[in-house]
Amino acid sequence: MAVGGPPHDAAGHAGGSPDPAVGRAPAIRPFLLTAGRVSGGGAALPIPVETQLVSTSAGLAVLHALTFEHHDIIAACRRPQSVAELAAGLRLHLNVVRVLAEDLRAAGHLAVHRPNAGTAQDLSVLRRVIDGLRAVPDSRGTLRDTS
């Protein structure tokens, strides 16, 4: 493909996406990254999106030997972050991050800190989050509707 030429779709035809705001598709489909798996293995439930992930010292020690997405996850998790933040930051599908995180946890490269189920379902926590979001001014500097 010539530099500066028209974009090509998956079949190699010129024209590409009708919406220029849409980014290009990932080179590898999600099911290939997870070898077709939709969960990390076993009968365990998927990792909740609010679960905090952090790299272990063992994971950081083998960082140079890890494959692409595994490397990116361990490198990004030097500071704790949620599964949702990680997926957004790496621009990976949420379930791909869940499966790969479970693989990395099983290998001892990633520490997974699941939230306390009682706290996650506490309505007072949700109310405080909503109130906090409403207290953030919009781009014009006005507060959001508090009704």
mmCIF file with all atom_site columns, C-alpha atoms in Angstrom:
data_model
loop_
_atom_site.group_PDB
_atom_site.id
_atom_site.type_symbol
_atom_site.label_atom_id
_atom_site.label_alt_id
_atom_site.label_comp_id
_atom_site.label_asym_id
_atom_site.label_entity_id
_atom_site.label_seq_id
_atom_site.pdbx_PDB_ins_code
_atom_site.Cartn_x
_atom_site.Cartn_y
_atom_site.Cartn_z
_atom_site.occupancy
_atom_site.B_iso_or_equiv
_atom_site.pdbx_formal_charge
_atom_site.auth_seq_id
_atom_site.auth_comp_id
_atom_site.auth_asym_id
_atom_site.auth_atom_id
_atom_site.pdbx_PDB_model_num
ATOM 1   C CA . MET A 1 1   ? 0.000   0.000   0.000  1.00 0.00 ? 1   MET A CA 1
ATOM 2   C CA . ALA A 1 2   ? 1.385   3.371   -0.973 1.00 0.00 ? 2   ALA A CA 1
ATOM 3   C CA . VAL A 1 3   ? 1.885   5.968   1.725  1.00 0.00 ? 3   VAL A CA 1
ATOM 4   C CA . GLY A 1 4   ? -0.852  8.564   1.602  1.00 0.00 ? 4   GLY A CA 1
ATOM 5   C CA . GLY A 1 5   ? -3.076  6.401   -0.600 1.00 0.00 ? 5   GLY A CA 1
ATOM 6   C CA . PRO A 1 6   ? -6.760  5.796   0.019  1.00 0.00 ? 6   PRO A CA 1
ATOM 7   C CA . PRO A 1 7   ? -7.670  3.621   2.991  1.00 0.00 ? 7   PRO A CA 1
ATOM 8   C CA . HIS A 1 8   ? -8.519  0.000   2.283  1.00 0.00 ? 8   HIS A CA 1
ATOM 9   C CA . ASP A 1 9   ? -11.142 -2.153  3.929  1.00 0.00 ? 9   ASP A CA 1
ATOM 10  C CA . ALA A 1 10  ? -10.572 -5.688  5.239  1.00 0.00 ? 10  ALA A CA 1
ATOM 11  C CA . ALA A 1 11  ? -10.941 -7.123  1.734  1.00 0.00 ? 11  ALA A CA 1
ATOM 12  C CA . GLY A 1 12  ? -8.313  -4.708  0.381  1.00 0.00 ? 12  GLY A CA 1
ATOM 13  C CA . HIS A 1 13  ? -10.776 -2.480  -1.479 1.00 0.00 ? 13  HIS A CA 1
ATOM 14  C CA . ALA A 1 14  ? -10.189 1.266   -1.574 1.00 0.00 ? 14  ALA A CA 1
ATOM 15  C CA . GLY A 1 15  ? -12.710 3.473   0.170  1.00 0.00 ? 15  GLY A CA 1
ATOM 16  C CA . GLY A 1 16  ? -12.503 2.307   3.772  1.00 0.00 ? 16  GLY A CA 1
ATOM 17  C CA . SER A 1 17  ? -14.961 3.413   6.426  1.00 0.00 ? 17  SER A CA 1
ATOM 18  C CA . PRO A 1 18  ? -17.638 5.965   5.534  1.00 0.00 ? 18  PRO A CA 1
ATOM 19  C CA . ASP A 1 19  ? -17.134 7.709   8.906  1.00 0.00 ? 19  ASP A CA 1
ATOM 20  C CA . PRO A 1 20  ? -13.643 9.247   9.240  1.00 0.00 ? 20  PRO A CA 1
ATOM 21  C CA . ALA A 1 21  ? -14.069 9.402   13.040 1.00 0.00 ? 21  ALA A CA 1
ATOM 22  C CA . VAL A 1 22  ? -14.102 5.604   13.237 1.00 0.00 ? 22  VAL A CA 1
ATOM 23  C CA . GLY A 1 23  ? -10.631 4.237   13.995 1.00 0.00 ? 23  GLY A CA 1
ATOM 24  C CA . ARG A 1 24  ? -9.107  1.406   12.076 1.00 0.00 ? 24  ARG A CA 1
ATOM 25  C CA . ALA A 1 25  ? -9.954  -2.112  13.121 1.00 0.00 ? 25  ALA A CA 1
ATOM 26  C CA . PRO A 1 26  ? -7.432  -4.002  15.234 1.00 0.00 ? 26  PRO A CA 1
ATOM 27  C CA . ALA A 1 27  ? -5.071  -6.167  13.224 1.00 0.00 ? 27  ALA A CA 1
ATOM 28  C CA . ILE A 1 28  ? -5.938  -9.236  15.298 1.00 0.00 ? 28  ILE A CA 1
ATOM 29  C CA . ARG A 1 29  ? -9.461  -10.266 16.188 1.00 0.00 ? 29  ARG A CA 1
ATOM 30  C CA . PRO A 1 30  ? -10.268 -10.605 19.921 1.00 0.00 ? 30  PRO A CA 1
ATOM 31  C CA . PHE A 1 31  ? -10.987 -14.343 19.724 1.00 0.00 ? 31  PHE A CA 1
ATOM 32  C CA . LEU A 1 32  ? -7.453  -14.903 18.407 1.00 0.00 ? 32  LEU A CA 1
ATOM 33  C CA . LEU A 1 33  ? -5.929  -13.081 21.392 1.00 0.00 ? 33  LEU A CA 1
ATOM 34  C CA . THR A 1 34  ? -7.768  -15.358 23.800 1.00 0.00 ? 34  THR A CA 1
ATOM 35  C CA . ALA A 1 35  ? -7.544  -18.559 21.734 1.00 0.00 ? 35  ALA A CA 1
ATOM 36  C CA . GLY A 1 36  ? -11.325 -18.545 21.522 1.00 0.00 ? 36  GLY A CA 1
ATOM 37  C CA . ARG A 1 37  ? -11.821 -18.494 25.294 1.00 0.00 ? 37  ARG A CA 1
ATOM 38  C CA . VAL A 1 38  ? -14.446 -16.234 26.811 1.00 0.00 ? 38  VAL A CA 1
ATOM 39  C CA . SER A 1 39  ? -13.308 -16.673 30.410 1.00 0.00 ? 39  SER A CA 1
ATOM 40  C CA . GLY A 1 40  ? -9.981  -17.257 32.084 1.00 0.00 ? 40  GLY A CA 1
ATOM 41  C CA . GLY A 1 41  ? -10.637 -20.919 32.673 1.00 0.00 ? 41  GLY A CA 1
ATOM 42  C CA . GLY A 1 42  ? -12.464 -23.162 35.044 1.00 0.00 ? 42  GLY A CA 1
ATOM 43  C CA . ALA A 1 43  ? -15.991 -22.471 36.218 1.00 0.00 ? 43  ALA A CA 1
ATOM 44  C CA . ALA A 1 44  ? -15.109 -19.159 37.880 1.00 0.00 ? 44  ALA A CA 1
ATOM 45  C CA . LEU A 1 45  ? -17.129 -16.062 37.064 1.00 0.00 ? 45  LEU A CA 1
ATOM 46  C CA . PRO A 1 46  ? -15.462 -13.405 34.887 1.00 0.00 ? 46  PRO A CA 1
ATOM 47  C CA . ILE A 1 47  ? -13.394 -10.796 36.677 1.00 0.00 ? 47  ILE A CA 1
ATOM 48  C CA . PRO A 1 48  ? -15.663 -7.827  37.557 1.00 0.00 ? 48  PRO A CA 1
ATOM 49  C CA . VAL A 1 49  ? -14.898 -4.583  35.691 1.00 0.00 ? 49  VAL A CA 1
ATOM 50  C CA . GLU A 1 50  ? -14.117 -2.747  38.942 1.00 0.00 ? 50  GLU A CA 1
ATOM 51  C CA . THR A 1 51  ? -11.486 -5.308  39.992 1.00 0.00 ? 51  THR A CA 1
ATOM 52  C CA . GLN A 1 52  ? -8.096  -3.727  40.615 1.00 0.00 ? 52  GLN A CA 1
ATOM 53  C CA . LEU A 1 53  ? -5.075  -5.203  38.824 1.00 0.00 ? 53  LEU A CA 1
ATOM 54  C CA . VAL A 1 54  ? -1.436  -4.607  39.704 1.00 0.00 ? 54  VAL A CA 1
ATOM 55  C CA . SER A 1 55  ? 1.762   -6.140  38.348 1.00 0.00 ? 55  SER A CA 1
ATOM 56  C CA . THR A 1 56  ? 3.745   -8.401  40.648 1.00 0.00 ? 56  THR A CA 1
ATOM 57  C CA . SER A 1 57  ? 7.511   -8.263  40.955 1.00 0.00 ? 57  SER A CA 1
ATOM 58  C CA . ALA A 1 58  ? 7.643   -11.603 39.108 1.00 0.00 ? 58  ALA A CA 1
ATOM 59  C CA . GLY A 1 59  ? 5.614   -10.106 36.263 1.00 0.00 ? 59  GLY A CA 1
ATOM 60  C CA . LEU A 1 60  ? 7.873   -7.068  36.026 1.00 0.00 ? 60  LEU A CA 1
ATOM 61  C CA . ALA A 1 61  ? 10.948  -9.319  36.074 1.00 0.00 ? 61  ALA A CA 1
ATOM 62  C CA . VAL A 1 62  ? 9.775   -11.196 32.965 1.00 0.00 ? 62  VAL A CA 1
ATOM 63  C CA . LEU A 1 63  ? 8.266   -8.169  31.225 1.00 0.00 ? 63  LEU A CA 1
ATOM 64  C CA . HIS A 1 64  ? 10.788  -8.326  28.362 1.00 0.00 ? 64  HIS A CA 1
ATOM 65  C CA . ALA A 1 65  ? 9.885   -11.968 27.622 1.00 0.00 ? 65  ALA A CA 1
ATOM 66  C CA . LEU A 1 66  ? 6.109   -11.519 27.443 1.00 0.00 ? 66  LEU A CA 1
ATOM 67  C CA . THR A 1 67  ? 4.127   -11.358 24.210 1.00 0.00 ? 67  THR A CA 1
ATOM 68  C CA . PHE A 1 68  ? 2.510   -8.156  22.979 1.00 0.00 ? 68  PHE A CA 1
ATOM 69  C CA . GLU A 1 69  ? -0.765  -7.840  24.911 1.00 0.00 ? 69  GLU A CA 1
ATOM 70  C CA . HIS A 1 70  ? 0.604   -9.583  28.006 1.00 0.00 ? 70  HIS A CA 1
ATOM 71  C CA . HIS A 1 71  ? 3.532   -7.149  27.980 1.00 0.00 ? 71  HIS A CA 1
ATOM 72  C CA . ASP A 1 72  ? 1.203   -4.156  27.612 1.00 0.00 ? 72  ASP A CA 1
ATOM 73  C CA . ILE A 1 73  ? -1.012  -5.293  30.495 1.00 0.00 ? 73  ILE A CA 1
ATOM 74  C CA . ILE A 1 74  ? 1.882   -5.875  32.891 1.00 0.00 ? 74  ILE A CA 1
ATOM 75  C CA . ALA A 1 75  ? 3.538   -2.587  31.902 1.00 0.00 ? 75  ALA A CA 1
ATOM 76  C CA . ALA A 1 76  ? 0.275   -0.663  32.341 1.00 0.00 ? 76  ALA A CA 1
ATOM 77  C CA . CYS A 1 77  ? -0.403  -2.274  35.725 1.00 0.00 ? 77  CYS A CA 1
ATOM 78  C CA . ARG A 1 78  ? 2.719   -0.918  37.380 1.00 0.00 ? 78  ARG A CA 1
ATOM 79  C CA . ARG A 1 79  ? 0.136   1.287   39.083 1.00 0.00 ? 79  ARG A CA 1
ATOM 80  C CA . PRO A 1 80  ? -3.117  -0.362  40.216 1.00 0.00 ? 80  PRO A CA 1
ATOM 81  C CA . GLN A 1 81  ? -6.053  0.145   37.892 1.00 0.00 ? 81  GLN A CA 1
ATOM 82  C CA . SER A 1 82  ? -9.410  -1.413  37.219 1.00 0.00 ? 82  SER A CA 1
ATOM 83  C CA . VAL A 1 83  ? -10.136 -3.889  34.452 1.00 0.00 ? 83  VAL A CA 1
ATOM 84  C CA . ALA A 1 84  ? -12.331 -1.246  32.781 1.00 0.00 ? 84  ALA A CA 1
ATOM 85  C CA . GLU A 1 85  ? -9.570  1.402   32.902 1.00 0.00 ? 85  GLU A CA 1
ATOM 86  C CA . LEU A 1 86  ? -7.053  -1.058  31.522 1.00 0.00 ? 86  LEU A CA 1
ATOM 87  C CA . ALA A 1 87  ? -9.301  -2.093  28.630 1.00 0.00 ? 87  ALA A CA 1
ATOM 88  C CA . ALA A 1 88  ? -9.968  1.533   27.733 1.00 0.00 ? 88  ALA A CA 1
ATOM 89  C CA . GLY A 1 89  ? -6.328  2.543   28.058 1.00 0.00 ? 89  GLY A CA 1
ATOM 90  C CA . LEU A 1 90  ? -5.043  -0.322  25.922 1.00 0.00 ? 90  LEU A CA 1
ATOM 91  C CA . ARG A 1 91  ? -8.003  -0.112  23.519 1.00 0.00 ? 91  ARG A CA 1
ATOM 92  C CA . LEU A 1 92  ? -8.749  -3.807  23.978 1.00 0.00 ? 92  LEU A CA 1
ATOM 93  C CA . HIS A 1 93  ? -12.115 -5.492  24.316 1.00 0.00 ? 93  HIS A CA 1
ATOM 94  C CA . LEU A 1 94  ? -13.155 -5.796  27.957 1.00 0.00 ? 94  LEU A CA 1
ATOM 95  C CA . ASN A 1 95  ? -13.515 -9.588  27.810 1.00 0.00 ? 95  ASN A CA 1
ATOM 96  C CA . VAL A 1 96  ? -10.082 -9.930  26.172 1.00 0.00 ? 96  VAL A CA 1
ATOM 97  C CA . VAL A 1 97  ? -8.564  -8.048  29.121 1.00 0.00 ? 97  VAL A CA 1
ATOM 98  C CA . ARG A 1 98  ? -10.484 -10.268 31.553 1.00 0.00 ? 98  ARG A CA 1
ATOM 99  C CA . VAL A 1 99  ? -9.180  -13.475 29.947 1.00 0.00 ? 99  VAL A CA 1
ATOM 100 C CA . LEU A 1 100 ? -5.591  -12.260 29.606 1.00 0.00 ? 100 LEU A CA 1
ATOM 101 C CA . ALA A 1 101 ? -5.597  -10.875 33.162 1.00 0.00 ? 101 ALA A CA 1
ATOM 102 C CA . GLU A 1 102 ? -6.730  -14.250 34.479 1.00 0.00 ? 102 GLU A CA 1
ATOM 103 C CA . ASP A 1 103 ? -3.930  -15.932 32.514 1.00 0.00 ? 103 ASP A CA 1
ATOM 104 C CA . LEU A 1 104 ? -1.380  -13.492 33.942 1.00 0.00 ? 104 LEU A CA 1
ATOM 105 C CA . ARG A 1 105 ? -2.763  -14.003 37.463 1.00 0.00 ? 105 ARG A CA 1
ATOM 106 C CA . ALA A 1 106 ? -2.442  -17.779 37.098 1.00 0.00 ? 106 ALA A CA 1
ATOM 107 C CA . ALA A 1 107 ? 1.182   -17.344 35.987 1.00 0.00 ? 107 ALA A CA 1
ATOM 108 C CA . GLY A 1 108 ? 1.905   -15.132 39.028 1.00 0.00 ? 108 GLY A CA 1
ATOM 109 C CA . HIS A 1 109 ? 2.553   -12.019 36.938 1.00 0.00 ? 109 HIS A CA 1
ATOM 110 C CA . LEU A 1 110 ? -0.510  -10.056 38.028 1.00 0.00 ? 110 LEU A CA 1
ATOM 111 C CA . ALA A 1 111 ? -2.225  -9.530  41.379 1.00 0.00 ? 111 ALA A CA 1
ATOM 112 C CA . VAL A 1 112 ? -6.011  -9.370  41.169 1.00 0.00 ? 112 VAL A CA 1
ATOM 113 C CA . HIS A 1 113 ? -7.880  -7.562  43.947 1.00 0.00 ? 113 HIS A CA 1
ATOM 114 C CA . ARG A 1 114 ? -11.600 -8.260  43.669 1.00 0.00 ? 114 ARG A CA 1
ATOM 115 C CA . PRO A 1 115 ? -13.901 -5.791  45.396 1.00 0.00 ? 115 PRO A CA 1
ATOM 116 C CA . ASN A 1 116 ? -15.871 -6.792  48.457 1.00 0.00 ? 116 ASN A CA 1
ATOM 117 C CA . ALA A 1 117 ? -19.251 -7.881  47.057 1.00 0.00 ? 117 ALA A CA 1
ATOM 118 C CA . GLY A 1 118 ? -21.111 -6.162  49.908 1.00 0.00 ? 118 GLY A CA 1
ATOM 119 C CA . THR A 1 119 ? -19.462 -2.817  49.189 1.00 0.00 ? 119 THR A CA 1
ATOM 120 C CA . ALA A 1 120 ? -19.954 -3.113  45.439 1.00 0.00 ? 120 ALA A CA 1
ATOM 121 C CA . GLN A 1 121 ? -23.708 -3.560  45.928 1.00 0.00 ? 121 GLN A CA 1
ATOM 122 C CA . ASP A 1 122 ? -24.113 -0.894  48.627 1.00 0.00 ? 122 ASP A CA 1
ATOM 123 C CA . LEU A 1 123 ? -26.578 1.715   47.335 1.00 0.00 ? 123 LEU A CA 1
ATOM 124 C CA . SER A 1 124 ? -25.079 4.454   49.505 1.00 0.00 ? 124 SER A CA 1
ATOM 125 C CA . VAL A 1 125 ? -21.789 4.086   47.595 1.00 0.00 ? 125 VAL A CA 1
ATOM 126 C CA . LEU A 1 126 ? -23.630 4.456   44.298 1.00 0.00 ? 126 LEU A CA 1
ATOM 127 C CA . ARG A 1 127 ? -25.476 7.534   45.620 1.00 0.00 ? 127 ARG A CA 1
ATOM 128 C CA . ARG A 1 128 ? -22.169 9.170   46.667 1.00 0.00 ? 128 ARG A CA 1
ATOM 129 C CA . VAL A 1 129 ? -20.685 8.462   43.215 1.00 0.00 ? 129 VAL A CA 1
ATOM 130 C CA . ILE A 1 130 ? -23.706 10.016  41.489 1.00 0.00 ? 130 ILE A CA 1
ATOM 131 C CA . ASP A 1 131 ? -23.595 13.058  43.772 1.00 0.00 ? 131 ASP A CA 1
ATOM 132 C CA . GLY A 1 132 ? -19.867 13.437  43.135 1.00 0.00 ? 132 GLY A CA 1
ATOM 133 C CA . LEU A 1 133 ? -20.341 13.291  39.381 1.00 0.00 ? 133 LEU A CA 1
ATOM 134 C CA . ARG A 1 134 ? -23.081 15.899  39.543 1.00 0.00 ? 134 ARG A CA 1
ATOM 135 C CA . ALA A 1 135 ? -20.741 18.181  41.498 1.00 0.00 ? 135 ALA A CA 1
ATOM 136 C CA . VAL A 1 136 ? -18.241 18.219  38.610 1.00 0.00 ? 136 VAL A CA 1
ATOM 137 C CA . PRO A 1 137 ? -18.815 21.320  36.442 1.00 0.00 ? 137 PRO A CA 1
ATOM 138 C CA . ASP A 1 138 ? -19.295 20.863  32.717 1.00 0.00 ? 138 ASP A CA 1
ATOM 139 C CA . SER A 1 139 ? -17.131 22.508  30.043 1.00 0.00 ? 139 SER A CA 1
ATOM 140 C CA . ARG A 1 140 ? -18.989 25.824  30.515 1.00 0.00 ? 140 ARG A CA 1
ATOM 141 C CA . GLY A 1 141 ? -18.282 25.800  34.237 1.00 0.00 ? 141 GLY A CA 1
ATOM 142 C CA . THR A 1 142 ? -21.887 25.186  35.294 1.00 0.00 ? 142 THR A CA 1
ATOM 143 C CA . LEU A 1 143 ? -22.968 22.379  37.594 1.00 0.00 ? 143 LEU A CA 1
ATOM 144 C CA . ARG A 1 144 ? -25.135 19.586  36.277 1.00 0.00 ? 144 ARG A CA 1
ATOM 145 C CA . ASP A 1 145 ? -28.782 19.204  37.200 1.00 0.00 ? 145 ASP A CA 1
ATOM 146 C CA . THR A 1 146 ? -29.050 17.990  40.786 1.00 0.00 ? 146 THR A CA 1
ATOM 147 C CA . SER A 1 147 ? -32.633 16.744  40.572 1.00 0.00 ? 147 SER A CA 1
#
